[in-house]
C-alpha positions as a LaTeX table, in Angstrom:
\begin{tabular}{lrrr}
\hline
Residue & $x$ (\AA) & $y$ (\AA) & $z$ (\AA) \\
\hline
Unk1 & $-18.18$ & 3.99 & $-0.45$ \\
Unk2 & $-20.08$ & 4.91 & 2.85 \\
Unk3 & $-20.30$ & 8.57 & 4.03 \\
Unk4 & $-18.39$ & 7.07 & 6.83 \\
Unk5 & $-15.52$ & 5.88 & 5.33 \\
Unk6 & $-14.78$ & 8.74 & 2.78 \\
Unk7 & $-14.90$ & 11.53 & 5.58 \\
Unk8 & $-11.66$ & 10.03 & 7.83 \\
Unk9 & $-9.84$ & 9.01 & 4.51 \\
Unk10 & $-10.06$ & 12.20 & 2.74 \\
Unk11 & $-8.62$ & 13.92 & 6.40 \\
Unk12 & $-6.03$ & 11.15 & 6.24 \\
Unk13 & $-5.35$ & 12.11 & 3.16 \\
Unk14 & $-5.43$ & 15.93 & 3.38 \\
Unk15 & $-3.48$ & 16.08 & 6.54 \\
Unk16 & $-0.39$ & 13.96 & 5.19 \\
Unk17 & $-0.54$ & 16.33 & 1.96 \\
Unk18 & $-0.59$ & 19.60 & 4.13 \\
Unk19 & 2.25 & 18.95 & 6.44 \\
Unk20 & 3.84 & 17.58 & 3.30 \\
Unk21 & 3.85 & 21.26 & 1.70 \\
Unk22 & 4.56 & 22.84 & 4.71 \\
Unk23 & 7.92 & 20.50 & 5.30 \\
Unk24 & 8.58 & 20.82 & 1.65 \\
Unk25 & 8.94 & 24.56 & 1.68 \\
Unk26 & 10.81 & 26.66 & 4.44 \\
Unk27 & 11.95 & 29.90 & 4.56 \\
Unk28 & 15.46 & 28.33 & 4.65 \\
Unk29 & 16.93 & 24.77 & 4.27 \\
Unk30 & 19.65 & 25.60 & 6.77 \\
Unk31 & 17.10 & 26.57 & 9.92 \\
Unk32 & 14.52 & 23.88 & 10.46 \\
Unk33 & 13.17 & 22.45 & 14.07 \\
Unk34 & 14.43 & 19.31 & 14.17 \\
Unk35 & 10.96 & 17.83 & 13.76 \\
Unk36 & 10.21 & 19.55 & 10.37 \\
Unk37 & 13.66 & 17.91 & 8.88 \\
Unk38 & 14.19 & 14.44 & 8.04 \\
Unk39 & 16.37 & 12.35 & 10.20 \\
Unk40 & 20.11 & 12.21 & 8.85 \\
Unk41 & 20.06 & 8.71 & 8.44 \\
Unk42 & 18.91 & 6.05 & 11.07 \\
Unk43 & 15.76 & 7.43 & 13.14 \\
Unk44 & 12.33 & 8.57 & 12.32 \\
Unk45 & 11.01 & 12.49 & 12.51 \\
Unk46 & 7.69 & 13.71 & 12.21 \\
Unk47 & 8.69 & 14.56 & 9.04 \\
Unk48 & 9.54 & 10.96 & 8.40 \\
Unk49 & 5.95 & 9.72 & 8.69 \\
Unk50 & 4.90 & 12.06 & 5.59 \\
Unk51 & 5.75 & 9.71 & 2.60 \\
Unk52 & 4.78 & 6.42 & 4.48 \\
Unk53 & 1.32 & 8.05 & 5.45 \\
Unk54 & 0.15 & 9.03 & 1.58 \\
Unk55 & 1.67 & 5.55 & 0.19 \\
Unk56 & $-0.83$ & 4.17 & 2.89 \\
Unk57 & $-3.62$ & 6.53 & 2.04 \\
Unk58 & $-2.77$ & 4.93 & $-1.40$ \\
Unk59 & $-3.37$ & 1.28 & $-0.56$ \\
Unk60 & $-6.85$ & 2.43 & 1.48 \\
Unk61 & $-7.74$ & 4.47 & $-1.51$ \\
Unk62 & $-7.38$ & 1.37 & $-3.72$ \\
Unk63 & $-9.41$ & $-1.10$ & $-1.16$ \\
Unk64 & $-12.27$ & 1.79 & $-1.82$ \\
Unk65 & $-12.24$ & 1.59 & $-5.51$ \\
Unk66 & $-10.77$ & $-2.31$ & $-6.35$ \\
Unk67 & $-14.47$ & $-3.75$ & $-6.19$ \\
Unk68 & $-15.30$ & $-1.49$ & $-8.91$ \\
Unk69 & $-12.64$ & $-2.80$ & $-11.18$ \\
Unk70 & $-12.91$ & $-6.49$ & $-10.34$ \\
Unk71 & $-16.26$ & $-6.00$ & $-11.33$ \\
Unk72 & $-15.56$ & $-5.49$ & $-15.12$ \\
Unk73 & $-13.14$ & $-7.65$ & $-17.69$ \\
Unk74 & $-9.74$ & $-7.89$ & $-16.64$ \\
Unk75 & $-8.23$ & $-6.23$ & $-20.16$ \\
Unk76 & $-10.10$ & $-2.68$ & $-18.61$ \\
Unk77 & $-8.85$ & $-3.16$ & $-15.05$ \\
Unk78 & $-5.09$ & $-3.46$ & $-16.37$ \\
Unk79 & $-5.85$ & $-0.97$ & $-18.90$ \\
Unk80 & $-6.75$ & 1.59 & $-16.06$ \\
Unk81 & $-4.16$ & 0.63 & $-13.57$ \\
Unk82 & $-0.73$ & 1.06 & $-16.43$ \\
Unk83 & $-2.79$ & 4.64 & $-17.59$ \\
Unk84 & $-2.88$ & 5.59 & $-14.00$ \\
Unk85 & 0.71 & 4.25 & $-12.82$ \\
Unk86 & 1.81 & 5.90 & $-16.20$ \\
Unk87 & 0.36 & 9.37 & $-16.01$ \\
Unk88 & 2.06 & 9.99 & $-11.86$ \\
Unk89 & 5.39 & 8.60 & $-13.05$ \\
Unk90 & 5.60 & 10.94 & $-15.95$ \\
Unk91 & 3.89 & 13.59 & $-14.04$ \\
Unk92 & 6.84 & 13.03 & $-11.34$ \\
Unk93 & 9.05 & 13.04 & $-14.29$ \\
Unk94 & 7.74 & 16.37 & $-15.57$ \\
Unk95 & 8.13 & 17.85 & $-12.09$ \\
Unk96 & 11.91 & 16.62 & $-11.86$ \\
Unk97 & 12.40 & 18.11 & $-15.09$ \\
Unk98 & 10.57 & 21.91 & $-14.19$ \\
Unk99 & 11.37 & 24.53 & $-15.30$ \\
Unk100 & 13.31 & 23.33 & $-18.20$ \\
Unk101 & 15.84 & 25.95 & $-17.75$ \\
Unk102 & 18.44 & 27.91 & $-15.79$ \\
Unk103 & 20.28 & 30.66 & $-15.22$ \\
Unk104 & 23.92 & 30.16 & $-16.07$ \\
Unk105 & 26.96 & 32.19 & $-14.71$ \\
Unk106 & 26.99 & 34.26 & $-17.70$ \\
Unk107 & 23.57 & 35.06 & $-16.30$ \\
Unk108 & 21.75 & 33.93 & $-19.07$ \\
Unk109 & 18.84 & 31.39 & $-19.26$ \\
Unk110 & 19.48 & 28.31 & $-20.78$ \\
Unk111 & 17.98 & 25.12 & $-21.29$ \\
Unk112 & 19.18 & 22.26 & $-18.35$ \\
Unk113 & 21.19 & 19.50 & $-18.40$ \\
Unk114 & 19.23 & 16.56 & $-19.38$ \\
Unk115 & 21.98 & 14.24 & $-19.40$ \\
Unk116 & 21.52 & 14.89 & $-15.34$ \\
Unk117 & 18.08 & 14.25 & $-15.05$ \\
Unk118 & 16.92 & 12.64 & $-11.64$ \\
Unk119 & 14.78 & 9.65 & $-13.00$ \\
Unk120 & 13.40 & 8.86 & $-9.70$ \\
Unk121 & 11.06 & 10.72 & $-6.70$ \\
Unk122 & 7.68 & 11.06 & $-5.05$ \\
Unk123 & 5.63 & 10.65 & $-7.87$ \\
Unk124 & 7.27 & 7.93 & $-9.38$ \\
Unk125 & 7.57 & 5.66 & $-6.33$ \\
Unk126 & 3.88 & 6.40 & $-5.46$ \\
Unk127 & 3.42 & 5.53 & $-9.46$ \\
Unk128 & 5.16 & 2.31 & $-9.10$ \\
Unk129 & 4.12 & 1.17 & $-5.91$ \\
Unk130 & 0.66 & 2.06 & $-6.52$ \\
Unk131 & 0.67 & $-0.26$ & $-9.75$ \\
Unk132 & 2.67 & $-3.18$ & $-8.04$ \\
Unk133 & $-0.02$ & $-3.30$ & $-5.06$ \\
Unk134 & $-2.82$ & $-3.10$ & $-7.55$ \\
Unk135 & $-1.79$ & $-6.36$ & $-9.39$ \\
Unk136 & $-1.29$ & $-8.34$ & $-6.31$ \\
Unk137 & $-4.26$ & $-7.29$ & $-4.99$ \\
Unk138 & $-6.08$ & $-8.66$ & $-8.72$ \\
Unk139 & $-4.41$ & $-11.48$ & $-8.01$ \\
Unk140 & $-5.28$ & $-12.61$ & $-4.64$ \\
Unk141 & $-8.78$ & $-11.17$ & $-4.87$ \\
Unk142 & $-9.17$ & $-13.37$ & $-8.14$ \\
Unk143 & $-7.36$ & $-16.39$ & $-7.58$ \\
Unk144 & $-7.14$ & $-17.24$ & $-3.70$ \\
Unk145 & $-9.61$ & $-18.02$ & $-1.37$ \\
Unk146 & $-8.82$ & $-15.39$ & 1.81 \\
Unk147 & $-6.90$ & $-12.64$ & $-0.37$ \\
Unk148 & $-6.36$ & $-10.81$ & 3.07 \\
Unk149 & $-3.98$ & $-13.25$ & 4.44 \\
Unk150 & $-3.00$ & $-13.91$ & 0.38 \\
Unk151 & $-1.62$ & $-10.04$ & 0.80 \\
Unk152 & $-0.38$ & $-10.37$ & 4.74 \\
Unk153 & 1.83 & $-13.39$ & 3.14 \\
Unk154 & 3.09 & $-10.76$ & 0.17 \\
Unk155 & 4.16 & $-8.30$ & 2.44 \\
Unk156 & 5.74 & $-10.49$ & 4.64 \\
Unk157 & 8.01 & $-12.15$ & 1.58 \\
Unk158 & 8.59 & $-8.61$ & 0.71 \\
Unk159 & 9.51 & $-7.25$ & 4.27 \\
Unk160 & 11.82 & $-10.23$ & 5.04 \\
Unk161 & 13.15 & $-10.59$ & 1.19 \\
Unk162 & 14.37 & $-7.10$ & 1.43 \\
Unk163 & 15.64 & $-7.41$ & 4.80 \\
Unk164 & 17.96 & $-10.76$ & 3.51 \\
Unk165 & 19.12 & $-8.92$ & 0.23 \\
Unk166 & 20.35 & $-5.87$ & 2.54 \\
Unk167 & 22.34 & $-8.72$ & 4.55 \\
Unk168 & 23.83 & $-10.70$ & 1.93 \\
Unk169 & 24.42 & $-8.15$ & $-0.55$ \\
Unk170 & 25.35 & $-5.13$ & 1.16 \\
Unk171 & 28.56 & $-4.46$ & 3.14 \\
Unk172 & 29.57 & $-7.24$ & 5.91 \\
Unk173 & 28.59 & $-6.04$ & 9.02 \\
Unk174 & 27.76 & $-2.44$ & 7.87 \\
Unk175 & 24.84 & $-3.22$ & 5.55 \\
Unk176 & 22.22 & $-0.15$ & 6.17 \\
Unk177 & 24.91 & 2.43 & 5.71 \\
Unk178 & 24.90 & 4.58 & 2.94 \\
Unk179 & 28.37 & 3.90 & 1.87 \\
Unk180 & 27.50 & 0.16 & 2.21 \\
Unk181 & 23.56 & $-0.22$ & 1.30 \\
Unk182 & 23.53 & $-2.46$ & $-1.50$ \\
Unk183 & 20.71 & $-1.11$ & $-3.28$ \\
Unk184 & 22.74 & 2.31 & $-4.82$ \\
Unk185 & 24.96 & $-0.26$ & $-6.61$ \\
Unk186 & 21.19 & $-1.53$ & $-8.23$ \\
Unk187 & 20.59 & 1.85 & $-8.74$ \\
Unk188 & 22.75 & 2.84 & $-10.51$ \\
Unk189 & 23.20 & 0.06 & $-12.78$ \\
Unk190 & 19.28 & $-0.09$ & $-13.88$ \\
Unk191 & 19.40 & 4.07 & $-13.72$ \\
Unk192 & 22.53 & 5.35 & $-14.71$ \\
Unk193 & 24.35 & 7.36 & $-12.05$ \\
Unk194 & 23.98 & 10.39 & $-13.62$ \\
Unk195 & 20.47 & 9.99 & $-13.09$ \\
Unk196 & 20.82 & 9.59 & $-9.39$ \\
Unk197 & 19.49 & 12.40 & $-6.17$ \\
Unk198 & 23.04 & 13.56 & $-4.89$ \\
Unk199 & 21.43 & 15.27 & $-1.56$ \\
Unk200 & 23.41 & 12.43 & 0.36 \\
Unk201 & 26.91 & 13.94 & $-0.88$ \\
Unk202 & 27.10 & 10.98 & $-3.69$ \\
Unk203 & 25.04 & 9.58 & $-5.82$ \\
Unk204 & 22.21 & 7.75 & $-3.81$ \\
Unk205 & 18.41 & 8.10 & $-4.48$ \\
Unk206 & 16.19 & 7.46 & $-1.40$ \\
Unk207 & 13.15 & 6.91 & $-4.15$ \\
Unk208 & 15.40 & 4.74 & $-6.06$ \\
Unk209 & 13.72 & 1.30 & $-7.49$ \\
Unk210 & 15.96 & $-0.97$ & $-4.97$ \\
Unk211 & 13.98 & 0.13 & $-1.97$ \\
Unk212 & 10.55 & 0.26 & $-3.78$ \\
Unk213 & 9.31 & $-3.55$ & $-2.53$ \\
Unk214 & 9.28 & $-2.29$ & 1.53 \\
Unk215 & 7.16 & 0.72 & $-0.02$ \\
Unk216 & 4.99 & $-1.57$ & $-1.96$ \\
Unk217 & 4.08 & $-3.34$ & 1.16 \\
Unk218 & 3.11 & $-0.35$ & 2.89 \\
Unk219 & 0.47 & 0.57 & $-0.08$ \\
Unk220 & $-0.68$ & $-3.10$ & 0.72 \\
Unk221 & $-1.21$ & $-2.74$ & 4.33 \\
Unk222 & $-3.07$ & 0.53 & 3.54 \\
Unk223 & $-5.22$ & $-2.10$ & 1.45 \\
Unk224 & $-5.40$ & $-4.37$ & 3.97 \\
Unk225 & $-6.57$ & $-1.83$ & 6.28 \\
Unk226 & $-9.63$ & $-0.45$ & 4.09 \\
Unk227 & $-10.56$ & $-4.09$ & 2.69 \\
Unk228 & $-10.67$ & $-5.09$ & 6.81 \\
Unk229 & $-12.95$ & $-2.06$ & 7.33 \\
Unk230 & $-15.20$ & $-2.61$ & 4.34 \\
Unk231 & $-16.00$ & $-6.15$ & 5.42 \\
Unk232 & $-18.35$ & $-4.77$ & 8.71 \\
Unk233 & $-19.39$ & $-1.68$ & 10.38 \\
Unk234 & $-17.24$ & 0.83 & 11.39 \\
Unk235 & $-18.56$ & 0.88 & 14.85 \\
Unk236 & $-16.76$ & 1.49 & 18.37 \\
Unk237 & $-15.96$ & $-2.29$ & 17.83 \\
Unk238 & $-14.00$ & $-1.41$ & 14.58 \\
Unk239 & $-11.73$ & 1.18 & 16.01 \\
Unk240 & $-10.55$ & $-0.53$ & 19.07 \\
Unk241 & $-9.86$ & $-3.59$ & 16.42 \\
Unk242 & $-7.78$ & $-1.29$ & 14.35 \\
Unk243 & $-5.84$ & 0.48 & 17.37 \\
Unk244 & $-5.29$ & $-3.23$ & 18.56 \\
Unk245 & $-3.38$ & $-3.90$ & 15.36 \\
Unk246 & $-1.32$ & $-0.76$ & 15.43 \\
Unk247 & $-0.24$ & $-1.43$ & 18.90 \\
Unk248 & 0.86 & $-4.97$ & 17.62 \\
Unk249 & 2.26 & $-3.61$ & 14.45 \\
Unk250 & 4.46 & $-0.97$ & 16.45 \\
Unk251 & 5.75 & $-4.46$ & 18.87 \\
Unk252 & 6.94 & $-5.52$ & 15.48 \\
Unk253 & 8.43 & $-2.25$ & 14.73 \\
Unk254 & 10.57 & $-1.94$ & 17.90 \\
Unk255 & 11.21 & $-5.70$ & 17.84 \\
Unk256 & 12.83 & $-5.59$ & 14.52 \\
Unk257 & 14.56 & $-2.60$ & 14.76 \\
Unk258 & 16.85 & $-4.13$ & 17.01 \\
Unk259 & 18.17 & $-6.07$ & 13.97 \\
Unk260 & 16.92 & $-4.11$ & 10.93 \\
Unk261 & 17.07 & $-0.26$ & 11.95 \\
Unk262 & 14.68 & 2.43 & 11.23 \\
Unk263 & 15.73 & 4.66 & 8.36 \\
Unk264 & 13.55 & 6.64 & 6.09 \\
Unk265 & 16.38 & 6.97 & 2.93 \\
Unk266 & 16.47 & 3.07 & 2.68 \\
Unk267 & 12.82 & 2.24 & 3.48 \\
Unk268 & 13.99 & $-0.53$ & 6.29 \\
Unk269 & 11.38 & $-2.97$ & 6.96 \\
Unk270 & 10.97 & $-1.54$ & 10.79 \\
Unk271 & 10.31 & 1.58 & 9.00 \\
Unk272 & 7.02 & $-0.02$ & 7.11 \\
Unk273 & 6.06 & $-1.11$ & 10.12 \\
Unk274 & 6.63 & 1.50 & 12.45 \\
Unk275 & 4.98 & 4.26 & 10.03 \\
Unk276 & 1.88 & 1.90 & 9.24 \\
Unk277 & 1.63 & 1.26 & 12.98 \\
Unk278 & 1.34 & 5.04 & 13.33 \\
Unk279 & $-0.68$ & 5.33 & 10.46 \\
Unk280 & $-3.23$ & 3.00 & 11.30 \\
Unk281 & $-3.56$ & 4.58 & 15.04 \\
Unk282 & $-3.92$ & 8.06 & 13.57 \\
Unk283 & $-6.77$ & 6.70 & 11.37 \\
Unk284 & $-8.81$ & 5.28 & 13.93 \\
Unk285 & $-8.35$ & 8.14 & 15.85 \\
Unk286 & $-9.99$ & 10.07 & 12.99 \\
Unk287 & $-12.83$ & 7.41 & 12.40 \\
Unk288 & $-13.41$ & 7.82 & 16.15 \\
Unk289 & $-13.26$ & 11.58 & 15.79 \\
Unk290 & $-15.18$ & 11.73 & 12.85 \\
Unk291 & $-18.13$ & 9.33 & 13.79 \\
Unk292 & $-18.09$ & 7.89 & 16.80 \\
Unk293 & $-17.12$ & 10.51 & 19.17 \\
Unk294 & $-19.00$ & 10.93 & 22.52 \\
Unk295 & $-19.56$ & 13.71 & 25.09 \\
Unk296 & $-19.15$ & 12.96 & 28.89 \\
Unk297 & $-22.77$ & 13.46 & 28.80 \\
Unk298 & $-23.44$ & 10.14 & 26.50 \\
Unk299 & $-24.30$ & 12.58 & 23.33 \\
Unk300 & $-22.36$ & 12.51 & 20.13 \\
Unk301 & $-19.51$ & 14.81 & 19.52 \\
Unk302 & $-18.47$ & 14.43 & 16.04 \\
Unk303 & $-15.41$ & 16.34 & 15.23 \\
Unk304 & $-16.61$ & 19.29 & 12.28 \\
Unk305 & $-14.09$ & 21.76 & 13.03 \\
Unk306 & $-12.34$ & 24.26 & 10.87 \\
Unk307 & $-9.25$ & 21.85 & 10.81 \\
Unk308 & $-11.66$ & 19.40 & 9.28 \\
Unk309 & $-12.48$ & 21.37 & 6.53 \\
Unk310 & $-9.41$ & 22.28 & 5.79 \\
Unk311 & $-7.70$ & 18.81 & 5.79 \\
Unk312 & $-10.79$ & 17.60 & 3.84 \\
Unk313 & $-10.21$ & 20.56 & 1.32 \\
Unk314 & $-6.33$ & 19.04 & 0.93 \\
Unk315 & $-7.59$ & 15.93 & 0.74 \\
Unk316 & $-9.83$ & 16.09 & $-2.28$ \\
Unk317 & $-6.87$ & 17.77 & $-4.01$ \\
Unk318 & $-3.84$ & 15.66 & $-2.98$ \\
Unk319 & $-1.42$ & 15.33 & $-6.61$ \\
Unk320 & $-3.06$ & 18.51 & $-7.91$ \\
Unk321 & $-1.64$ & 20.55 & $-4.80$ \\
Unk322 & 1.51 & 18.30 & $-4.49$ \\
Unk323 & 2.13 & 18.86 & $-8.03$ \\
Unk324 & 1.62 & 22.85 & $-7.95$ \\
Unk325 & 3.43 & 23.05 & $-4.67$ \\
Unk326 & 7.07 & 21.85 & $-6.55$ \\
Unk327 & 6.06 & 23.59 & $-9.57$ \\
Unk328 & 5.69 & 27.30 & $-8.24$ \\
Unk329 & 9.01 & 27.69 & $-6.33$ \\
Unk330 & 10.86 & 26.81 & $-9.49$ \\
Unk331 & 9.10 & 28.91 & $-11.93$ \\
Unk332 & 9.05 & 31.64 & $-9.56$ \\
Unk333 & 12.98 & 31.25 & $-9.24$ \\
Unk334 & 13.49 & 31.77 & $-12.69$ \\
Unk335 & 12.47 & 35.29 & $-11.85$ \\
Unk336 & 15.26 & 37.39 & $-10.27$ \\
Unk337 & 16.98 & 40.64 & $-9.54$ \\
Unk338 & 20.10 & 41.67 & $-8.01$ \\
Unk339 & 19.89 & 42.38 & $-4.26$ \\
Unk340 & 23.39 & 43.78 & $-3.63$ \\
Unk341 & 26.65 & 42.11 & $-3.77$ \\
Unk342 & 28.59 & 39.19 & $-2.36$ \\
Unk343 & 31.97 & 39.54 & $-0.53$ \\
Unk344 & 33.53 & 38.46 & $-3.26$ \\
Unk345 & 32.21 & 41.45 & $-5.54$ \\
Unk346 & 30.12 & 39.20 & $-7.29$ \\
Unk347 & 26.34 & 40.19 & $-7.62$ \\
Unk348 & 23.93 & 38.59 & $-5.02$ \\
Unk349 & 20.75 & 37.59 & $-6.80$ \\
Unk350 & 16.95 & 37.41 & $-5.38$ \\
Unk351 & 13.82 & 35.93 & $-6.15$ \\
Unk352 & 10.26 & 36.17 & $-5.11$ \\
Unk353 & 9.82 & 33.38 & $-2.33$ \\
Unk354 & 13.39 & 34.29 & $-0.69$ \\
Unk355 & 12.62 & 37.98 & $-0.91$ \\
Unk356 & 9.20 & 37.14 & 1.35 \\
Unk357 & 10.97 & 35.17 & 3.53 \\
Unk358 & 13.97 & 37.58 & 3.69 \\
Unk359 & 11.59 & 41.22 & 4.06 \\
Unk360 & 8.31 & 39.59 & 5.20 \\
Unk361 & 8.65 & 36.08 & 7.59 \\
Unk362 & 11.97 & 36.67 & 9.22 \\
Unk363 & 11.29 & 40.55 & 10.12 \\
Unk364 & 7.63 & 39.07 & 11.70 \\
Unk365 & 9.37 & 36.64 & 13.60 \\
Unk366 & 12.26 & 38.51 & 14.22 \\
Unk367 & 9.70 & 40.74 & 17.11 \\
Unk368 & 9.62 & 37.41 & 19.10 \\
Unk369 & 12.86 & 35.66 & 18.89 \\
Unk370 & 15.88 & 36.09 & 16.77 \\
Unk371 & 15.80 & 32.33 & 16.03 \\
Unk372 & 16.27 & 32.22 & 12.70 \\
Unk373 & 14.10 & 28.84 & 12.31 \\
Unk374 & 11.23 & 30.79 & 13.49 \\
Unk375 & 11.13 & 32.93 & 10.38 \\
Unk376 & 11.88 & 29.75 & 8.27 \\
Unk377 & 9.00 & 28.63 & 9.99 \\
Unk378 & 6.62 & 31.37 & 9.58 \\
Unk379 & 7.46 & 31.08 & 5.78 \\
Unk380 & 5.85 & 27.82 & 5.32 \\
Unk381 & 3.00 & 28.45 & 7.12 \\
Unk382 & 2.60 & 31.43 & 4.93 \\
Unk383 & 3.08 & 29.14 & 1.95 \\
Unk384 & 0.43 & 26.70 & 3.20 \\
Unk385 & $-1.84$ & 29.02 & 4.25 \\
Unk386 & $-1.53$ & 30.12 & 0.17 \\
Unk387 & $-2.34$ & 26.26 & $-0.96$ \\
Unk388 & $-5.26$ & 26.23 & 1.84 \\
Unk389 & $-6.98$ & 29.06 & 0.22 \\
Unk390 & $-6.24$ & 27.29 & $-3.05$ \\
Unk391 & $-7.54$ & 24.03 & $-1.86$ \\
Unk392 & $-10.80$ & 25.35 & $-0.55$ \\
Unk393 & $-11.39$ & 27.65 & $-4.00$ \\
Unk394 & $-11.03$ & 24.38 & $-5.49$ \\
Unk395 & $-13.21$ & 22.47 & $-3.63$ \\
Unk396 & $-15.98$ & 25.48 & $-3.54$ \\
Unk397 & $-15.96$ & 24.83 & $-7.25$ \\
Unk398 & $-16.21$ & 21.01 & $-7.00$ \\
Unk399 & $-12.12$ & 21.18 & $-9.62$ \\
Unk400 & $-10.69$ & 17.95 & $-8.83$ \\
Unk401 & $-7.82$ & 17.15 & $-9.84$ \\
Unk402 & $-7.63$ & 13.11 & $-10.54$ \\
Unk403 & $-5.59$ & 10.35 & $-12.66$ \\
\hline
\end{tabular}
């Protein structure tokens, strides 16, 4: 991998992870900015581009290390690929399953319902999608004679396929509503409904394996992406090459949305191509940034700033922090003390992340406006700037966390 590659990935990469913990973790569910909450059903946020931008990083990722493992016998590439897609779907698992108890009304602790288990999530679409992508990619590198357009052709079978099932199996004339996506019905046959994310009022699971072959193609445009870069020089040439294709990519986008809308909780195909479009602009805008930027005086002025640093520090540490980032709210949940009482008599129980919000963010903010989403707000940034100074201990000390 060239030095000038790795630099704009791993700033990809750290950037998508950091706004991930930071939308991931407010002071309170119930006062967000409308950009740091996910659209409530058709539309894209900012926050929307979060998952779609690390299942790209993904498919770049795997365009950096795929000549490596073409380059030995086929029984160690697939032997690498299932450990790897194994280890962040049971790793997603775990994390669903944290902290393996709960406080019941009695106000005891005792051990959770695993009958209720969410199956599904993050990790285990990234798991899944990673692996899928990998084996088409050993496919058309090994057995076609232009595996870039071998891959275009996947995506496209996968884009439209999914598109057609949504038509002729979901509801007539109301097929990308929730009530009448097909895909829950898939869900929860090959799931079990119990095992089903109920954030959508019923059981539905945006991560759910029905909408995981749009998602695949998005880890293989990422692929397509680095395999087009690795082929030449990342010069000025490059860049302008790559923002051509996102410009055509986001045509695509708004073109099909027109018939296929954009919607985060389904994974539409618009919504592939939208998000890659976007994806693919903000990463030339970082190669650019990164190595190719220019002064008005003709010198070079290569972006090394502190934000640098500290997306490269994320970057380095993507599942490591992801994973630590769900894991400490819940543990720290299952300490509590009583903070007063309810209206209804009934004690009212605290813990340490709501008590900082509650005594620490919303009091700070409270001196500038009595917005409550600015205290929400401050909240996460306090909780990122935690995982920064983690991620940059971690990288000081060269602990990587890897799969």
């Amino acid at each position: 991998m060239s030095a000038a590659r790795e630099p704009a990935l791993d700033v990809f990469r750290g950037a998508t992870v950091a706004l991930m913990i930071l939308v991931n973790n407010p002071g309170s569910w119930s006062a967000l900015y409308p950009p740091l909450a996910h659209a409530p059903w058709h539309g894209v946020t900012p926050t929307d581009l979060v998952f779609p931008f690390f299942l790209f990083a993904v498919g770049h990722a795997l365009a950096l290390v795929m000549p490596a493992l073409l380059a030995g016998p086929p029984r160690v590439f697939w032997a690498r690929v299932a450990r790897r897609t194994a280890l962040i779907f049971a790793i997603g698992l775990l994390l669903n399953a944290a902290p393996f108890v709960r406080w019941d009304a009695a106000g005891e602790l005792v051990l959770r319902d695993w009958s209720q288990l969410r199956i599904m999530g993050v990790l285990q679409r990234i798991a899944l999608c990673f692996g899928a992508a990998a084996a088409i990619v050993w496919w058309a590198e090994r057995h076609t004679a232009r595996p870039q357009r071998a891959v275009l052709a996947v995506v496209a079978v996968l884009l439209l396929g999914y598109q057609a099932m949504c038509v002729t199996l979901g509801a007539p004339g109301d097929p990308y509503s929730l009530q009448g996506w097909f895909g829950t019905a898939w869900d929860k046959a090959l799931l079990g409904e119990s095992h089903l994310y109920r954030g959508e009022g019923m059981p539905f699971d945006p991560e759910g394996l029905a909408s995981t072959p749009p998602a695949v193609a998005q880890v293989l445009l990422g692929w397509w992406v680095g395999r087009t870069l690795a082929c030449g020089a990342i010069d000025a040439r490059a860049v302008a090459r790559l923002f051509a294709a996102a410009v055509v990519l986001g045509v695509l986008a708004y073109a099909w949305q027109l018939g296929m809308p954009l919607n985060k909780k389904i994974w539409t195909s618009s919504y592939v191509l939208l998000t890659t479009s976007l994806a693919m602009a903000t990463l030339a805008a970082l190669i650019h940034l990164l190595n190719h930027g220019t002064r008005l005086d003709g010198r070079p002025a290569r972006a090394t700033g502190g934000w640098v640093a500290l997306c490269t520090w994320f970057g380095r540490n993507p599942l490591g922090l992801f994973v630590l980032a769900g894991l400490v709210p819940r543990f720290l949940g299952l300490i509590r003390w009583q903070a007063g009482t309810a209206a209804d008599g009934s004690p009212r129980w605290t813990s340490p992340l709501p008590w900082v919000h509650e005594h620490v963010a919303a009091p700070i903010a409270s001196l500038v406006s009595t917005d409550p989403r600015l205290g929400s707000l401050l909240f996460a940034l306090l909780n990122l700037a935690f995982y920064a100074a983690l991620a940059a201990w971690l990288h000081r000390r060269r602990l990587y966390w890897r799969v």
